[in-house]
mmCIF file of C-alpha atoms in Angstrom:
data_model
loop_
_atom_site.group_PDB
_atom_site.id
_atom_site.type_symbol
_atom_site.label_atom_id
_atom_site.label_comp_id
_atom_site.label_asym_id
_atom_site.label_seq_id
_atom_site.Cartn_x
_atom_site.Cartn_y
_atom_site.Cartn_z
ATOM 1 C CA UNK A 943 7.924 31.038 31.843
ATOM 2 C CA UNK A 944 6.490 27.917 29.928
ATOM 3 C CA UNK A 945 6.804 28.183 26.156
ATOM 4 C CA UNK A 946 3.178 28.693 24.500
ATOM 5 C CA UNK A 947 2.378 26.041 22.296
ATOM 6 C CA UNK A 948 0.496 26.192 19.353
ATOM 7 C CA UNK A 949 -2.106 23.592 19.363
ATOM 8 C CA UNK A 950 -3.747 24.373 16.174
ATOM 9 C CA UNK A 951 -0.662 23.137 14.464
ATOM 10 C CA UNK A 952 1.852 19.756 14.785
ATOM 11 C CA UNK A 953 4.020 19.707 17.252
ATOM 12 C CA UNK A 954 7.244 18.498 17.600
ATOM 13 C CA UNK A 955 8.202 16.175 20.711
ATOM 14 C CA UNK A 956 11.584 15.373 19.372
ATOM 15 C CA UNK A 957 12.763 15.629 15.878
ATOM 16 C CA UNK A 958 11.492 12.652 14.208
ATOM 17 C CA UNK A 959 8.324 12.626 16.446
ATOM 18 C CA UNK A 960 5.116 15.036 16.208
ATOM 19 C CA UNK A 961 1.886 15.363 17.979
ATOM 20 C CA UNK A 962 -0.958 15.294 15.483
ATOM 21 C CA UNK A 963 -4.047 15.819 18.144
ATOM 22 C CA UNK A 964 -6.961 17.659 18.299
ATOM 23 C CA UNK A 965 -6.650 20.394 21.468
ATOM 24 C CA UNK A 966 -11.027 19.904 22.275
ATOM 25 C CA UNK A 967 -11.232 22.972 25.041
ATOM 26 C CA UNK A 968 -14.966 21.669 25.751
ATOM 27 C CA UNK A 969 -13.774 18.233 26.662
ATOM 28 C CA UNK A 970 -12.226 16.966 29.820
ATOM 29 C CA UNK A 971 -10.590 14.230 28.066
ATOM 30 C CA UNK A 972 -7.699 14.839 25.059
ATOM 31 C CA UNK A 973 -6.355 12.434 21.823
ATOM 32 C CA UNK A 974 -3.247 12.670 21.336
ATOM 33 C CA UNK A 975 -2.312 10.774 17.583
ATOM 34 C CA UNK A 976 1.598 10.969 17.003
ATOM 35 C CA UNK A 977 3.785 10.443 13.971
ATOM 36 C CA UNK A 978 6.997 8.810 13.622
ATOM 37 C CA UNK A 979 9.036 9.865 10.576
ATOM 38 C CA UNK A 980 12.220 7.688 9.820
ATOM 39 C CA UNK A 981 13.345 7.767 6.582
ATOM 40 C CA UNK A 982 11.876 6.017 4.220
ATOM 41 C CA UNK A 983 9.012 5.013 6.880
ATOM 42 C CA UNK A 984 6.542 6.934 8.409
ATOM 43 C CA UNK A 985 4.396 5.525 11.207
ATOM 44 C CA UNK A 986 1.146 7.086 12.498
ATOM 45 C CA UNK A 987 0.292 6.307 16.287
ATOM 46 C CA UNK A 988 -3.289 5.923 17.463
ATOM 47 C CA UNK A 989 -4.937 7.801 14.735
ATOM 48 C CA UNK A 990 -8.302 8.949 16.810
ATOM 49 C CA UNK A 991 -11.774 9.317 16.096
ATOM 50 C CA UNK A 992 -13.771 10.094 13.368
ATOM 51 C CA UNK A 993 -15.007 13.497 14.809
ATOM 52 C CA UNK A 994 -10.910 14.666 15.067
ATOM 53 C CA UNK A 995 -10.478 13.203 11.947
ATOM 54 C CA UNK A 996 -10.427 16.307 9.752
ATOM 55 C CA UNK A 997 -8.272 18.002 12.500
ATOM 56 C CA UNK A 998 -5.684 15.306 13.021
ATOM 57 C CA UNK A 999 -5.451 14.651 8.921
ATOM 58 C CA UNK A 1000 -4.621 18.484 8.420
ATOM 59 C CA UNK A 1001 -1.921 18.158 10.797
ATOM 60 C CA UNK A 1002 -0.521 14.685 9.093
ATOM 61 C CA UNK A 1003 -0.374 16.759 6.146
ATOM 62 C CA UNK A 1004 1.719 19.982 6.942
ATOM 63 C CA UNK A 1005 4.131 17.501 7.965
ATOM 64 C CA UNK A 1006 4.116 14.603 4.947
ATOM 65 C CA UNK A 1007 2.592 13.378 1.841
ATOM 66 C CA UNK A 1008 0.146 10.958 3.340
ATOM 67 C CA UNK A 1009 0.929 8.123 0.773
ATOM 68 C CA UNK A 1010 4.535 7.823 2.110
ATOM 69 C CA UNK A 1011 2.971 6.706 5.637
ATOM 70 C CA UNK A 1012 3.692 2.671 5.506
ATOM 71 C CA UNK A 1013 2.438 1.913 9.457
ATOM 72 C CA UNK A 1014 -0.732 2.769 11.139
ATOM 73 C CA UNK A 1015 0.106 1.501 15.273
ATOM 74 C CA UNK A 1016 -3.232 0.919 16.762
ATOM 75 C CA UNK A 1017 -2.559 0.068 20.624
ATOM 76 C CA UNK A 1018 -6.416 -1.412 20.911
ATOM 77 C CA UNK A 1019 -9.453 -0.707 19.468
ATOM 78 C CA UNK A 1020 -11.328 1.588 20.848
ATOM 79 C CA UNK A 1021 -12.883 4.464 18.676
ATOM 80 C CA UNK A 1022 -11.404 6.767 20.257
ATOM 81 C CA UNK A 1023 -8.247 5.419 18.996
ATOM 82 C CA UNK A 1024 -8.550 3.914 16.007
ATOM 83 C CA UNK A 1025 -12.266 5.035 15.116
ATOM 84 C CA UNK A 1026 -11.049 6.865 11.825
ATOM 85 C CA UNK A 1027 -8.877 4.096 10.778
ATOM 86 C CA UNK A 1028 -11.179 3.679 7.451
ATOM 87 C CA UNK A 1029 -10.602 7.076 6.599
ATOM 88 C CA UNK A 1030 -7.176 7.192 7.138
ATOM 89 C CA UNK A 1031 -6.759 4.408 4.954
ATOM 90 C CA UNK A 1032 -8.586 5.812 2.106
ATOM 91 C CA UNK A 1033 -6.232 9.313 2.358
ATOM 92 C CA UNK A 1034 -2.718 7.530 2.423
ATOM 93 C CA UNK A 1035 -4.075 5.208 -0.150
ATOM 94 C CA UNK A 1036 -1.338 2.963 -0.260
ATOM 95 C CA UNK A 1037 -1.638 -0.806 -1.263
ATOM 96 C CA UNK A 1038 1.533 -1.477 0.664
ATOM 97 C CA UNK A 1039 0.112 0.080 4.199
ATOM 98 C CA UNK A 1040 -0.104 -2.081 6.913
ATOM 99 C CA UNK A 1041 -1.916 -1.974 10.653
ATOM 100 C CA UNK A 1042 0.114 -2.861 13.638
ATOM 101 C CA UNK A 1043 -1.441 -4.447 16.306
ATOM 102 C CA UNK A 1044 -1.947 -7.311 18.452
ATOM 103 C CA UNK A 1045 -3.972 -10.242 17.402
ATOM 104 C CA UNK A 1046 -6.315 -10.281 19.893
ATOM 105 C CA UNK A 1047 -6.793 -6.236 18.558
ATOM 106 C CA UNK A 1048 -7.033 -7.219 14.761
ATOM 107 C CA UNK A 1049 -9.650 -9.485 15.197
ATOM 108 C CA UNK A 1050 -11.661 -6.285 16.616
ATOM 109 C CA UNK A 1051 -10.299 -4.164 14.399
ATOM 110 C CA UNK A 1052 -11.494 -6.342 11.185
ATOM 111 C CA UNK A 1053 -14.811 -4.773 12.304
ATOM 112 C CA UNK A 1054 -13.995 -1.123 10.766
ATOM 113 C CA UNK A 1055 -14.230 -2.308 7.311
ATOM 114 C CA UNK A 1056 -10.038 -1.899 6.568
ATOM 115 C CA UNK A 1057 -8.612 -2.712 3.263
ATOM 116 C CA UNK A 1058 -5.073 -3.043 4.800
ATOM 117 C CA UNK A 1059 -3.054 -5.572 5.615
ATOM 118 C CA UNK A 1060 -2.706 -6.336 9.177
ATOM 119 C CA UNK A 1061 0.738 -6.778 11.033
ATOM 120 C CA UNK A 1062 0.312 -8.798 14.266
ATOM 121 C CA UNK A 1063 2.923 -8.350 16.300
ATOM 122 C CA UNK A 1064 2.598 -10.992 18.621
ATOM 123 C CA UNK A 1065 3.515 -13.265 15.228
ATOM 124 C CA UNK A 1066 6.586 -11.295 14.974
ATOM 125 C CA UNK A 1067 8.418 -11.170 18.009
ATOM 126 C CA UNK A 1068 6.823 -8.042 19.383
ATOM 127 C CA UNK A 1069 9.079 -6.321 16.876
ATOM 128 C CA UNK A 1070 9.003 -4.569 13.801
ATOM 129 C CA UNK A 1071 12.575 -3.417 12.050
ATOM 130 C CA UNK A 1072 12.121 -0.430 9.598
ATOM 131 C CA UNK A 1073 13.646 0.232 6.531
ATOM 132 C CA UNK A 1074 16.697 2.190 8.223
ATOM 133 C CA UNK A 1075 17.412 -0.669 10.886
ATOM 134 C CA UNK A 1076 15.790 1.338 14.072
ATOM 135 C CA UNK A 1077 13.852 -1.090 15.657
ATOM 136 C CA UNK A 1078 10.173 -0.540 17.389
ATOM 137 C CA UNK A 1079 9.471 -2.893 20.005
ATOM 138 C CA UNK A 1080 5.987 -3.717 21.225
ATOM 139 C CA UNK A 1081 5.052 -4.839 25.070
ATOM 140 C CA UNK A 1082 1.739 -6.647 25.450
ATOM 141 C CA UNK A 1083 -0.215 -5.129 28.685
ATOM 142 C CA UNK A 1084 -3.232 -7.505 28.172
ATOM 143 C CA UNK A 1085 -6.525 -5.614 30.546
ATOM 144 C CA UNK A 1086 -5.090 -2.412 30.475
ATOM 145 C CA UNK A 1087 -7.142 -1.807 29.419
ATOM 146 C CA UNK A 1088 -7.812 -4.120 27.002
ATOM 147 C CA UNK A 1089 -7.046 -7.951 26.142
ATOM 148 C CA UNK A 1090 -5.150 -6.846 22.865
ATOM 149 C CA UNK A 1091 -3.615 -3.726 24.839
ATOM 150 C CA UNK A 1092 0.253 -3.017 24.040
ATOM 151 C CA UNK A 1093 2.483 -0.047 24.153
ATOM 152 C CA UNK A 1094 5.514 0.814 21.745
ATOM 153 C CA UNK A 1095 8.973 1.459 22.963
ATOM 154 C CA UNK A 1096 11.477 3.263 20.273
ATOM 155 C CA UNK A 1097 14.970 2.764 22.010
ATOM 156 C CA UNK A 1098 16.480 5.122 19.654
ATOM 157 C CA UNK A 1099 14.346 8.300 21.659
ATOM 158 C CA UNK A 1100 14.275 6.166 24.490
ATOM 159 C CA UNK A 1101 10.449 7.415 23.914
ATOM 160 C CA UNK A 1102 7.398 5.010 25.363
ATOM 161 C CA UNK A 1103 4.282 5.186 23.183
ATOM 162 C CA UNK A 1104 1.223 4.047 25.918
ATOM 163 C CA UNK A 1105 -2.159 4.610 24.760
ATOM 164 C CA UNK A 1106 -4.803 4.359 27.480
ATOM 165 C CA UNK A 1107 -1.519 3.847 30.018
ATOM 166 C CA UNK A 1108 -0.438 7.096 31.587
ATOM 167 C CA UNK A 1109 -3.766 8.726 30.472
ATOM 168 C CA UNK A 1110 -5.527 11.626 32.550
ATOM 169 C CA UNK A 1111 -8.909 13.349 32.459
ATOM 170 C CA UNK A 1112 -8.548 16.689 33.235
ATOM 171 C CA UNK A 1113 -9.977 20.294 31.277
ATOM 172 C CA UNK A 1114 -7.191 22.179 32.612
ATOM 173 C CA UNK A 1115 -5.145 20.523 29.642
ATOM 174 C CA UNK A 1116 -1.304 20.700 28.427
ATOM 175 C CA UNK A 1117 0.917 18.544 25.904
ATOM 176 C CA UNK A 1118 3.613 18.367 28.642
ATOM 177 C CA UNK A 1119 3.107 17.467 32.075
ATOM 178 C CA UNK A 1120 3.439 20.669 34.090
ATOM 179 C CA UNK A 1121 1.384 21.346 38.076
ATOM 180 C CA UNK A 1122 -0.589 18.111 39.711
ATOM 181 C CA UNK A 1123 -0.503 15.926 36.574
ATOM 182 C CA UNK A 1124 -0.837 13.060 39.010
ATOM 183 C CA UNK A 1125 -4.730 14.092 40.127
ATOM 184 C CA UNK A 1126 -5.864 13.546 36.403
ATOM 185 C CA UNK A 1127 -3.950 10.457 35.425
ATOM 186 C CA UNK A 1128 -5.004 8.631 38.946
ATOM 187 C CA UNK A 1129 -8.823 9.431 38.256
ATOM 188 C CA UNK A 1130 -8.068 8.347 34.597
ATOM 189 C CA UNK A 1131 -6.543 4.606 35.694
ATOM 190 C CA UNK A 1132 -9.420 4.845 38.171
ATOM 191 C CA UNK A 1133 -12.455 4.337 36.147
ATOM 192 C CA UNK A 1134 -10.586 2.920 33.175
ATOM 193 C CA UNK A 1135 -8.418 0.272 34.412
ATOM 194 C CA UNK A 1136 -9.403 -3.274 35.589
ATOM 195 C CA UNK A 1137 -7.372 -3.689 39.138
ATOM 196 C CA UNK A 1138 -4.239 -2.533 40.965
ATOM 197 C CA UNK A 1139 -3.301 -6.580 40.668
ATOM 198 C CA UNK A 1140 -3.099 -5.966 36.876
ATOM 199 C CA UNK A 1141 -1.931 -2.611 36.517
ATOM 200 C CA UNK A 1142 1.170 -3.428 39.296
ATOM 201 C CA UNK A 1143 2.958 -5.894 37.335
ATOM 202 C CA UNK A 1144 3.435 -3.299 34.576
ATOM 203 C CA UNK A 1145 4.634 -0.746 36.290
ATOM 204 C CA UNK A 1146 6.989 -3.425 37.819
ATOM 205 C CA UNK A 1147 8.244 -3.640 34.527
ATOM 206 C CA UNK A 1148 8.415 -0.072 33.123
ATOM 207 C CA UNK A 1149 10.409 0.889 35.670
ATOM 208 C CA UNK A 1150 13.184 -1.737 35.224
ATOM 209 C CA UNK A 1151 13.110 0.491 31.423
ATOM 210 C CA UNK A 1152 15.166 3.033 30.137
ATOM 211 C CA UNK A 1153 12.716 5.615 29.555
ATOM 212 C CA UNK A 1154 12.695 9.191 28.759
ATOM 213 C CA UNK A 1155 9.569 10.370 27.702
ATOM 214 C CA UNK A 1156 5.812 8.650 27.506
ATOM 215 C CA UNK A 1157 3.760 9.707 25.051
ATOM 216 C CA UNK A 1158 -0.049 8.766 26.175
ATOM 217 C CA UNK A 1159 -2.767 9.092 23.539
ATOM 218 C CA UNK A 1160 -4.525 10.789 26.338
ATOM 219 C CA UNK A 1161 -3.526 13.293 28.951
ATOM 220 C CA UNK A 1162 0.307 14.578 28.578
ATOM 221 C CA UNK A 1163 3.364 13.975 27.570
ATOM 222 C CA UNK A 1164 5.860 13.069 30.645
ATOM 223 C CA UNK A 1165 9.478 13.904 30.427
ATOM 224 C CA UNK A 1166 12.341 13.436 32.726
ATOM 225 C CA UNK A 1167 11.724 12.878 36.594
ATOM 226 C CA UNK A 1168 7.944 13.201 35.834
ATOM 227 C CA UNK A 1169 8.301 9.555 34.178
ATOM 228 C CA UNK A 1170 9.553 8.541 37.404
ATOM 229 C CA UNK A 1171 6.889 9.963 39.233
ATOM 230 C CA UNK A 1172 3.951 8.615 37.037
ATOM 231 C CA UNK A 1173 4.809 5.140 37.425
ATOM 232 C CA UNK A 1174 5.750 5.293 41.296
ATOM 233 C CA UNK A 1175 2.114 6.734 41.560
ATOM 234 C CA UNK A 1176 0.295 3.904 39.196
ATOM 235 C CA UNK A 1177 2.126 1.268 40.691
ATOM 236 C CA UNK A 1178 0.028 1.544 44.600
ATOM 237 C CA UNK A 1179 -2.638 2.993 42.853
ATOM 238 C CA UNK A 1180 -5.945 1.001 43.680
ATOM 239 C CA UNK A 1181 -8.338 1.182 40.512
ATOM 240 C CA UNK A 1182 -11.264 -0.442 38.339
ATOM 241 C CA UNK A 1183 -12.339 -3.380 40.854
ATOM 242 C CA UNK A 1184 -10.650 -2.063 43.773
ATOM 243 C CA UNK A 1185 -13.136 0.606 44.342
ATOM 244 C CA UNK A 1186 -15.919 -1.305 43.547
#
């Protein structure tokens, strides 16, 4: 019998990583923030939009004092991802905080008004060491789906942070993966992603990875041979201009 999650709280996906997300059961499509607490650095994942603001802040909250947060990862720019950035900045109030994100992404994300500083990651080696010595390293997956796009990989989880990658529309909703996750995530890379001659070449690559988990900021969470799965599917999937 699956275990009944509590959505109106954080959740944990390991123990150093939470889901922060707002459960909308009106919507067919779900944000799924994370945090990443290592210690003496805490790193928030995708933070949302403004409307799951309040939600995803409450969350952030039960689990640390928002001023010790010193990374905000923003994947790409959308508002749907980093819409509440502002906000978020003025809560953890830090002078210290910084944004992580891809150049071609900062330039967008200049746009929102932030105070931060801004930590491009294509300027430093698609890496970024914390405090401990754990290291986060960044991909770049330029068009998918967009040009600043990249995804996270901690190799100390073995966990995959993707973003719009490995997303799924669907209002029969779950954190984890359980039933035909596949129907949801294919209509997802569908209408969202630019071509299968894009979206190939990453998969190529993700599967030469040691991965256990991927953490989307939409759909759910994939574990074990579901991982597998996923990116066996999205890698013959025809999407975006394909189907045009």
């Amino acid at each position: 019998m699956a275990l009944k999650l509590d959505y109106d709280n954080a959740i944990s996906i390991t123990r150093d990583i939470y889901w922060v997300g707002f459960y909308d059961r009106e919507a067919n499509l779900h944000c799924n923030p994370y945090v990443l607490i290592d210690d003496e650095d805490i790193i928030l994942i995708d933070p949302g939009s403004i409307p799951h603001f309040s939600v995803v802040m409450r969350k952030v909250i039960d689990l640390v004092d928002p001023e010790s947060i010193t990374y905000v990862v923003a994947h790409h720019q959308d508002p749907d991802v980093a819409g509440n950035l502002a906000v978020v900045e003025e809560v953890i109030n830090s002078a210290s905080l910084q944004i992580v994100a891809h150049s071609n992404t900062v330039r967008l994300l200049r746009h929102y008004g932030l105070r931060s500083g801004f930590y491009a990651v294509d300027k430093n080696g698609y890496k970024l060491q914390l405090k401990s010595g754990r290291t986060l390293d960044f991909i770049f997956t330029p068009y998918l789906h967009a040009p600043g796009a990249i995804v996270t990989y901690d190799s100390q989880t073995k966990t995959l942070f993707t973003s719009d990658i490995f997303g799924a529309i669907s209002q029969d909703w779950s954190l984890f993966a359980n039933g035909d996750f596949l129907s949801p995530m294919e209509r997802w890379h569908e209408l969202y992603m630019p071509s299968s001659a894009i979206l190939r070449p990453c998969m190529e690559m993700l599967e030469k990875m040691d991965i256990e988990r991927i953490l989307p900021q939409h759909g759910s969470v994939l574990e074990g041979e579901n991982v597998r799965k996923a990116i066996g599917r999205l890698k013959n999937l025809k999407c975006g201009v394909d189907l045009v």
